[in-house]
Structures are given as C-alpha cells and as structure tokens.
C-alpha cells in the first residue's frame, strides 16, 4: 500500500516486512538455515543462496540484480523481488543479534564434512505410520522434491494441497490436522 500511496516503501512497511523474517529473534534459524540441507561429505552450503543469486545477477535485468554492489534501487526500473527465507552473508553484518555469530556462520558455510542427511535404508524399512502435508505452491519447498522425499519413506501418506501454503501448520493448524487425521482414518478419496 505504501508503494501505491507514496511511491516508495515507508519505514512502517519495511518494519512489517522485516518482521516476516525475524533473524534477530531466531538466531539459530539464521545460522543453521543452509547447513541443515547439506547431504554428506563434500557438501558445503558455501552461502548457496548468495552464490546463485550473484550468478543470476550478472544480468542487470535479473530479479537478483539487487545483490550487485553497483545496484541502486533509486535508478532501477526493474521490479524488486524478495528472497523469502534465504540467508545471505551480509545478514550477519546488518542484523545486530547476528553480528556476534558471524564467524560461526562463516565456519558453518565452509564446513563440508556433514553426514548423510537421511538413512535411506531405514526410511525404506520404516514401520511407523507417517502422515505429511505438502503444499504444491510452496514458495520455500519445491513440490517435486517434496514428492521425491516422501517416496523414500515406506508407508507415508501425503496430503497435498494448493489451497494451503508453507506456514499452514502455524497459520491454520485446524485445517492441516483435520486433513492429516483423515489420512490416518482413511476417509479421503
């Protein structure tokens, strides 16, 4: 609304946007965000979002042009795209609560001796009922990757929807749990 009304993002609007990714109050989330996806030895996160964004930003018209050191929002006619939950190294230079953890974050980003993320054999041998929710239009988790992961788990039943989204378990837990209980009770077609 502030863009329509004033032509720029007001401080109030920016504060609301910042509240969507509260890295200052969720420091472990910020520090471990990329590391939790590293799968096996040789897999360092190495600031994956930043690396990919910079590679895409070589084109000045790229949605990630804002990562370029020479980018100026004032002189850009391109739309500004947000980066969702991505963590960038500069967050540890700009968020006060993260500054003290900058060295730890850099060490984790370069660490490459992670164990395998999943024990595939155990997932295939699973004997415990598993019920999961997956969101087709999830902006944070690729739905095809979610399906591939679910296929690894023996006996998993997945409620897949394009009506609910990534934060549905927090925002609409009654709806998510109702669907998961329907899976458990085998009443879905």
PDB file of C-alpha atoms in Angstrom:
ATOM      1  CA  UNK A   1       0.000   0.000   0.000  1.00  0.00           C
ATOM      2  CA  UNK A   2       2.848   2.425   0.710  1.00  0.00           C
ATOM      3  CA  UNK A   3       4.154   1.984  -2.843  1.00  0.00           C
ATOM      4  CA  UNK A   4       0.754   2.921  -4.252  1.00  0.00           C
ATOM      5  CA  UNK A   5       0.296   5.812  -1.854  1.00  0.00           C
ATOM      6  CA  UNK A   6       3.809   7.271  -1.614  1.00  0.00           C
ATOM      7  CA  UNK A   7       5.770   5.662  -4.430  1.00  0.00           C
ATOM      8  CA  UNK A   8       8.280   4.101  -2.020  1.00  0.00           C
ATOM      9  CA  UNK A   9       8.391   1.653   0.876  1.00  0.00           C
ATOM     10  CA  UNK A  10       7.757   3.527   4.110  1.00  0.00           C
ATOM     11  CA  UNK A  11       9.570   2.695   7.348  1.00  0.00           C
ATOM     12  CA  UNK A  12       6.346   1.140   8.696  1.00  0.00           C
ATOM     13  CA  UNK A  13       6.108  -1.104   5.634  1.00  0.00           C
ATOM     14  CA  UNK A  14       9.777  -2.077   5.880  1.00  0.00           C
ATOM     15  CA  UNK A  15       9.361  -2.908   9.582  1.00  0.00           C
ATOM     16  CA  UNK A  16       6.420  -5.183   8.754  1.00  0.00           C
ATOM     17  CA  UNK A  17       8.456  -6.901   6.017  1.00  0.00           C
ATOM     18  CA  UNK A  18      11.388  -7.349   8.373  1.00  0.00           C
ATOM     19  CA  UNK A  19       9.080  -8.980  10.930  1.00  0.00           C
ATOM     20  CA  UNK A  20       8.361 -11.779   8.428  1.00  0.00           C
ATOM     21  CA  UNK A  21      11.974 -12.960   8.744  1.00  0.00           C
ATOM     22  CA  UNK A  22      12.884 -12.266  12.363  1.00  0.00           C
ATOM     23  CA  UNK A  23      16.510 -13.364  12.239  1.00  0.00           C
ATOM     24  CA  UNK A  24      17.298 -11.236  15.311  1.00  0.00           C
ATOM     25  CA  UNK A  25      14.959 -13.328  17.452  1.00  0.00           C
ATOM     26  CA  UNK A  26      15.661 -16.645  15.717  1.00  0.00           C
ATOM     27  CA  UNK A  27      19.431 -16.673  15.592  1.00  0.00           C
ATOM     28  CA  UNK A  28      19.807 -20.454  15.331  1.00  0.00           C
ATOM     29  CA  UNK A  29      17.456 -20.459  12.356  1.00  0.00           C
ATOM     30  CA  UNK A  30      19.678 -17.914  10.629  1.00  0.00           C
ATOM     31  CA  UNK A  31      22.935 -19.688  11.480  1.00  0.00           C
ATOM     32  CA  UNK A  32      21.760 -23.195  10.536  1.00  0.00           C
ATOM     33  CA  UNK A  33      19.334 -22.421   7.708  1.00  0.00           C
ATOM     34  CA  UNK A  34      21.521 -23.587   4.820  1.00  0.00           C
ATOM     35  CA  UNK A  35      23.567 -26.128   6.777  1.00  0.00           C
ATOM     36  CA  UNK A  36      20.534 -28.310   7.507  1.00  0.00           C
ATOM     37  CA  UNK A  37      20.303 -29.177   3.804  1.00  0.00           C
ATOM     38  CA  UNK A  38      23.923 -30.325   3.379  1.00  0.00           C
ATOM     39  CA  UNK A  39      23.858 -34.002   2.428  1.00  0.00           C
ATOM     40  CA  UNK A  40      27.053 -35.911   3.019  1.00  0.00           C
ATOM     41  CA  UNK A  41      30.787 -35.253   2.890  1.00  0.00           C
ATOM     42  CA  UNK A  42      31.857 -32.668   0.343  1.00  0.00           C
ATOM     43  CA  UNK A  43      28.598 -30.717   0.608  1.00  0.00           C
ATOM     44  CA  UNK A  44      29.319 -27.252   1.990  1.00  0.00           C
ATOM     45  CA  UNK A  45      26.499 -24.735   1.743  1.00  0.00           C
ATOM     46  CA  UNK A  46      29.051 -22.019   0.943  1.00  0.00           C
ATOM     47  CA  UNK A  47      26.287 -19.388   1.081  1.00  0.00           C
ATOM     48  CA  UNK A  48      24.307 -21.152  -1.668  1.00  0.00           C
ATOM     49  CA  UNK A  49      21.570 -18.518  -1.987  1.00  0.00           C
ATOM     50  CA  UNK A  50      24.152 -15.752  -2.270  1.00  0.00           C
ATOM     51  CA  UNK A  51      26.260 -17.642  -4.834  1.00  0.00           C
ATOM     52  CA  UNK A  52      23.283 -18.489  -7.037  1.00  0.00           C
ATOM     53  CA  UNK A  53      21.832 -15.003  -6.667  1.00  0.00           C
ATOM     54  CA  UNK A  54      25.128 -13.383  -7.686  1.00  0.00           C
ATOM     55  CA  UNK A  55      25.426 -15.695 -10.690  1.00  0.00           C
ATOM     56  CA  UNK A  56      21.921 -14.699 -11.785  1.00  0.00           C
ATOM     57  CA  UNK A  57      22.633 -11.033 -11.034  1.00  0.00           C
ATOM     58  CA  UNK A  58      25.222 -10.810 -13.805  1.00  0.00           C
ATOM     59  CA  UNK A  59      22.297  -9.748 -15.965  1.00  0.00           C
ATOM     60  CA  UNK A  60      21.306  -6.228 -14.803  1.00  0.00           C
ATOM     61  CA  UNK A  61      17.647  -7.088 -15.515  1.00  0.00           C
ATOM     62  CA  UNK A  62      17.796 -10.136 -13.233  1.00  0.00           C
ATOM     63  CA  UNK A  63      15.384 -10.353 -10.286  1.00  0.00           C
ATOM     64  CA  UNK A  64      18.538 -10.683  -8.165  1.00  0.00           C
ATOM     65  CA  UNK A  65      20.243  -7.564  -9.513  1.00  0.00           C
ATOM     66  CA  UNK A  66      19.867  -6.064  -6.031  1.00  0.00           C
ATOM     67  CA  UNK A  67      22.738  -8.334  -4.940  1.00  0.00           C
ATOM     68  CA  UNK A  68      25.120  -6.497  -7.247  1.00  0.00           C
ATOM     69  CA  UNK A  69      27.383  -3.978  -5.460  1.00  0.00           C
ATOM     70  CA  UNK A  70      26.573  -1.345  -8.100  1.00  0.00           C
ATOM     71  CA  UNK A  71      22.783  -1.750  -7.798  1.00  0.00           C
ATOM     72  CA  UNK A  72      20.717   1.300  -6.924  1.00  0.00           C
ATOM     73  CA  UNK A  73      17.028   0.964  -6.196  1.00  0.00           C
ATOM     74  CA  UNK A  74      16.585   4.644  -6.993  1.00  0.00           C
ATOM     75  CA  UNK A  75      17.913   4.192 -10.526  1.00  0.00           C
ATOM     76  CA  UNK A  76      16.327   0.830 -11.255  1.00  0.00           C
ATOM     77  CA  UNK A  77      13.161   0.402 -13.274  1.00  0.00           C
ATOM     78  CA  UNK A  78      13.115  -3.345 -12.672  1.00  0.00           C
ATOM     79  CA  UNK A  79      10.749  -4.727 -10.046  1.00  0.00           C
ATOM     80  CA  UNK A  80      12.212  -5.565  -6.647  1.00  0.00           C
ATOM     81  CA  UNK A  81      11.988  -9.269  -5.836  1.00  0.00           C
ATOM     82  CA  UNK A  82      12.237 -10.575  -2.299  1.00  0.00           C
ATOM     83  CA  UNK A  83      14.379 -13.528  -1.313  1.00  0.00           C
ATOM     84  CA  UNK A  84      11.975 -15.317   1.017  1.00  0.00           C
ATOM     85  CA  UNK A  85      13.792 -17.254   3.711  1.00  0.00           C
ATOM     86  CA  UNK A  86      17.196 -17.092   2.045  1.00  0.00           C
ATOM     87  CA  UNK A  87      20.145 -16.272   4.269  1.00  0.00           C
ATOM     88  CA  UNK A  88      22.951 -14.094   2.928  1.00  0.00           C
ATOM     89  CA  UNK A  89      26.371 -13.421   4.466  1.00  0.00           C
ATOM     90  CA  UNK A  90      25.556  -9.719   4.822  1.00  0.00           C
ATOM     91  CA  UNK A  91      22.747 -10.575   7.252  1.00  0.00           C
ATOM     92  CA  UNK A  92      25.496 -11.269   9.785  1.00  0.00           C
ATOM     93  CA  UNK A  93      26.827  -7.752   9.222  1.00  0.00           C
ATOM     94  CA  UNK A  94      23.467  -5.973   9.412  1.00  0.00           C
ATOM     95  CA  UNK A  95      21.292  -7.748  11.994  1.00  0.00           C
ATOM     96  CA  UNK A  96      22.525  -6.708  15.473  1.00  0.00           C
ATOM     97  CA  UNK A  97      21.823 -10.071  17.122  1.00  0.00           C
ATOM     98  CA  UNK A  98      23.573 -11.966  14.329  1.00  0.00           C
ATOM     99  CA  UNK A  99      26.780  -9.925  14.300  1.00  0.00           C
ATOM    100  CA  UNK A 100      28.280 -11.861  17.211  1.00  0.00           C
ATOM    101  CA  UNK A 101      27.626 -15.104  15.298  1.00  0.00           C
ATOM    102  CA  UNK A 102      29.216 -14.039  12.003  1.00  0.00           C
ATOM    103  CA  UNK A 103      32.358 -16.157  12.479  1.00  0.00           C
ATOM    104  CA  UNK A 104      30.294 -19.216  13.426  1.00  0.00           C
ATOM    105  CA  UNK A 105      28.067 -18.728  10.367  1.00  0.00           C
ATOM    106  CA  UNK A 106      31.077 -18.411   8.065  1.00  0.00           C
ATOM    107  CA  UNK A 107      32.636 -21.583   9.506  1.00  0.00           C
ATOM    108  CA  UNK A 108      29.376 -23.498   9.048  1.00  0.00           C
ATOM    109  CA  UNK A 109      29.054 -22.214   5.470  1.00  0.00           C
ATOM    110  CA  UNK A 110      32.504 -23.594   4.631  1.00  0.00           C
ATOM    111  CA  UNK A 111      32.141 -26.864   6.582  1.00  0.00           C
ATOM    112  CA  UNK A 112      31.924 -29.828   4.204  1.00  0.00           C
ATOM    113  CA  UNK A 113      32.150 -32.940   6.377  1.00  0.00           C
ATOM    114  CA  UNK A 114      28.426 -33.440   7.025  1.00  0.00           C
ATOM    115  CA  UNK A 115      26.924 -36.901   7.428  1.00  0.00           C
ATOM    116  CA  UNK A 116      24.238 -38.112   5.034  1.00  0.00           C
ATOM    117  CA  UNK A 117      21.010 -36.196   5.556  1.00  0.00           C
ATOM    118  CA  UNK A 118      18.846 -39.337   5.500  1.00  0.00           C
ATOM    119  CA  UNK A 119      19.487 -43.000   6.159  1.00  0.00           C
ATOM    120  CA  UNK A 120      17.686 -44.183   3.016  1.00  0.00           C
ATOM    121  CA  UNK A 121      17.648 -47.845   4.094  1.00  0.00           C
ATOM    122  CA  UNK A 122      15.894 -47.003   7.352  1.00  0.00           C
ATOM    123  CA  UNK A 123      13.378 -44.802   5.570  1.00  0.00           C
ATOM    124  CA  UNK A 124      12.580 -47.631   3.134  1.00  0.00           C
ATOM    125  CA  UNK A 125      12.225 -50.071   6.046  1.00  0.00           C
ATOM    126  CA  UNK A 126      10.009 -47.725   8.071  1.00  0.00           C
ATOM    127  CA  UNK A 127       7.214 -49.474  10.009  1.00  0.00           C
ATOM    128  CA  UNK A 128       5.727 -46.404  11.731  1.00  0.00           C
ATOM    129  CA  UNK A 129       2.701 -44.679  10.158  1.00  0.00           C
ATOM    130  CA  UNK A 130       3.717 -41.303   8.717  1.00  0.00           C
ATOM    131  CA  UNK A 131       1.284 -38.582   7.661  1.00  0.00           C
ATOM    132  CA  UNK A 132       2.590 -35.472   5.953  1.00  0.00           C
ATOM    133  CA  UNK A 133       1.305 -32.257   4.425  1.00  0.00           C
ATOM    134  CA  UNK A 134       2.836 -30.898   1.238  1.00  0.00           C
ATOM    135  CA  UNK A 135       1.984 -27.606  -0.407  1.00  0.00           C
ATOM    136  CA  UNK A 136       2.004 -27.538  -4.221  1.00  0.00           C
ATOM    137  CA  UNK A 137       2.650 -23.806  -4.478  1.00  0.00           C
ATOM    138  CA  UNK A 138       5.085 -23.643  -1.554  1.00  0.00           C
ATOM    139  CA  UNK A 139       7.497 -20.797  -2.229  1.00  0.00           C
ATOM    140  CA  UNK A 140      10.132 -22.356   0.039  1.00  0.00           C
ATOM    141  CA  UNK A 141       9.992 -26.100  -0.742  1.00  0.00           C
ATOM    142  CA  UNK A 142       9.933 -27.440  -4.281  1.00  0.00           C
ATOM    143  CA  UNK A 143       6.889 -29.712  -4.543  1.00  0.00           C
ATOM    144  CA  UNK A 144       8.654 -32.217  -6.820  1.00  0.00           C
ATOM    145  CA  UNK A 145      11.499 -32.523  -4.319  1.00  0.00           C
ATOM    146  CA  UNK A 146       8.942 -32.986  -1.527  1.00  0.00           C
ATOM    147  CA  UNK A 147       7.284 -35.797  -3.510  1.00  0.00           C
ATOM    148  CA  UNK A 148      10.623 -37.463  -4.182  1.00  0.00           C
ATOM    149  CA  UNK A 149      11.476 -37.297  -0.482  1.00  0.00           C
ATOM    150  CA  UNK A 150       8.091 -38.710   0.534  1.00  0.00           C
ATOM    151  CA  UNK A 151       8.584 -41.645  -1.860  1.00  0.00           C
ATOM    152  CA  UNK A 152      11.652 -42.640   0.151  1.00  0.00           C
ATOM    153  CA  UNK A 153       9.569 -43.318   3.267  1.00  0.00           C
ATOM    154  CA  UNK A 154       7.738 -46.629   3.339  1.00  0.00           C
ATOM    155  CA  UNK A 155       4.087 -46.224   4.289  1.00  0.00           C
ATOM    156  CA  UNK A 156       3.934 -42.433   4.150  1.00  0.00           C
ATOM    157  CA  UNK A 157       0.606 -40.846   3.258  1.00  0.00           C
ATOM    158  CA  UNK A 158       0.770 -37.283   1.980  1.00  0.00           C
ATOM    159  CA  UNK A 159      -1.956 -34.664   1.997  1.00  0.00           C
ATOM    160  CA  UNK A 160      -1.012 -32.499  -0.974  1.00  0.00           C
ATOM    161  CA  UNK A 161      -2.796 -29.197  -1.480  1.00  0.00           C
ATOM    162  CA  UNK A 162      -2.629 -25.995  -3.465  1.00  0.00           C
ATOM    163  CA  UNK A 163      -5.077 -24.269  -1.083  1.00  0.00           C
ATOM    164  CA  UNK A 164      -2.790 -24.118   1.959  1.00  0.00           C
ATOM    165  CA  UNK A 165       0.773 -22.843   1.938  1.00  0.00           C
ATOM    166  CA  UNK A 166       4.139 -23.168   3.691  1.00  0.00           C
ATOM    167  CA  UNK A 167       3.077 -21.700   7.037  1.00  0.00           C
ATOM    168  CA  UNK A 168      -0.262 -23.539   7.178  1.00  0.00           C
ATOM    169  CA  UNK A 169       0.656 -25.664  10.190  1.00  0.00           C
ATOM    170  CA  UNK A 170       1.224 -22.458  12.146  1.00  0.00           C
ATOM    171  CA  UNK A 171      -1.437 -20.281  10.492  1.00  0.00           C
ATOM    172  CA  UNK A 172      -4.230 -22.836  10.016  1.00  0.00           C
ATOM    173  CA  UNK A 173      -3.395 -25.838  12.192  1.00  0.00           C
ATOM    174  CA  UNK A 174      -7.012 -26.951  12.490  1.00  0.00           C
ATOM    175  CA  UNK A 175      -7.290 -27.450   8.721  1.00  0.00           C
ATOM    176  CA  UNK A 176      -3.936 -29.206   8.386  1.00  0.00           C
ATOM    177  CA  UNK A 177      -4.556 -31.545  11.312  1.00  0.00           C
ATOM    178  CA  UNK A 178      -8.082 -32.336  10.084  1.00  0.00           C
ATOM    179  CA  UNK A 179      -6.651 -33.462   6.741  1.00  0.00           C
ATOM    180  CA  UNK A 180      -3.883 -35.484   8.394  1.00  0.00           C
ATOM    181  CA  UNK A 181      -6.399 -37.240  10.646  1.00  0.00           C
ATOM    182  CA  UNK A 182      -8.472 -38.008   7.537  1.00  0.00           C
ATOM    183  CA  UNK A 183      -5.401 -39.651   6.038  1.00  0.00           C
ATOM    184  CA  UNK A 184      -4.933 -41.655   9.215  1.00  0.00           C
ATOM    185  CA  UNK A 185      -8.587 -42.695   9.287  1.00  0.00           C
ATOM    186  CA  UNK A 186      -8.507 -43.447   5.538  1.00  0.00           C
ATOM    187  CA  UNK A 187     -11.558 -41.320   4.707  1.00  0.00           C
ATOM    188  CA  UNK A 188     -10.044 -39.361   1.811  1.00  0.00           C
ATOM    189  CA  UNK A 189     -10.735 -40.437  -1.763  1.00  0.00           C
TER     190      UNK A 189
END
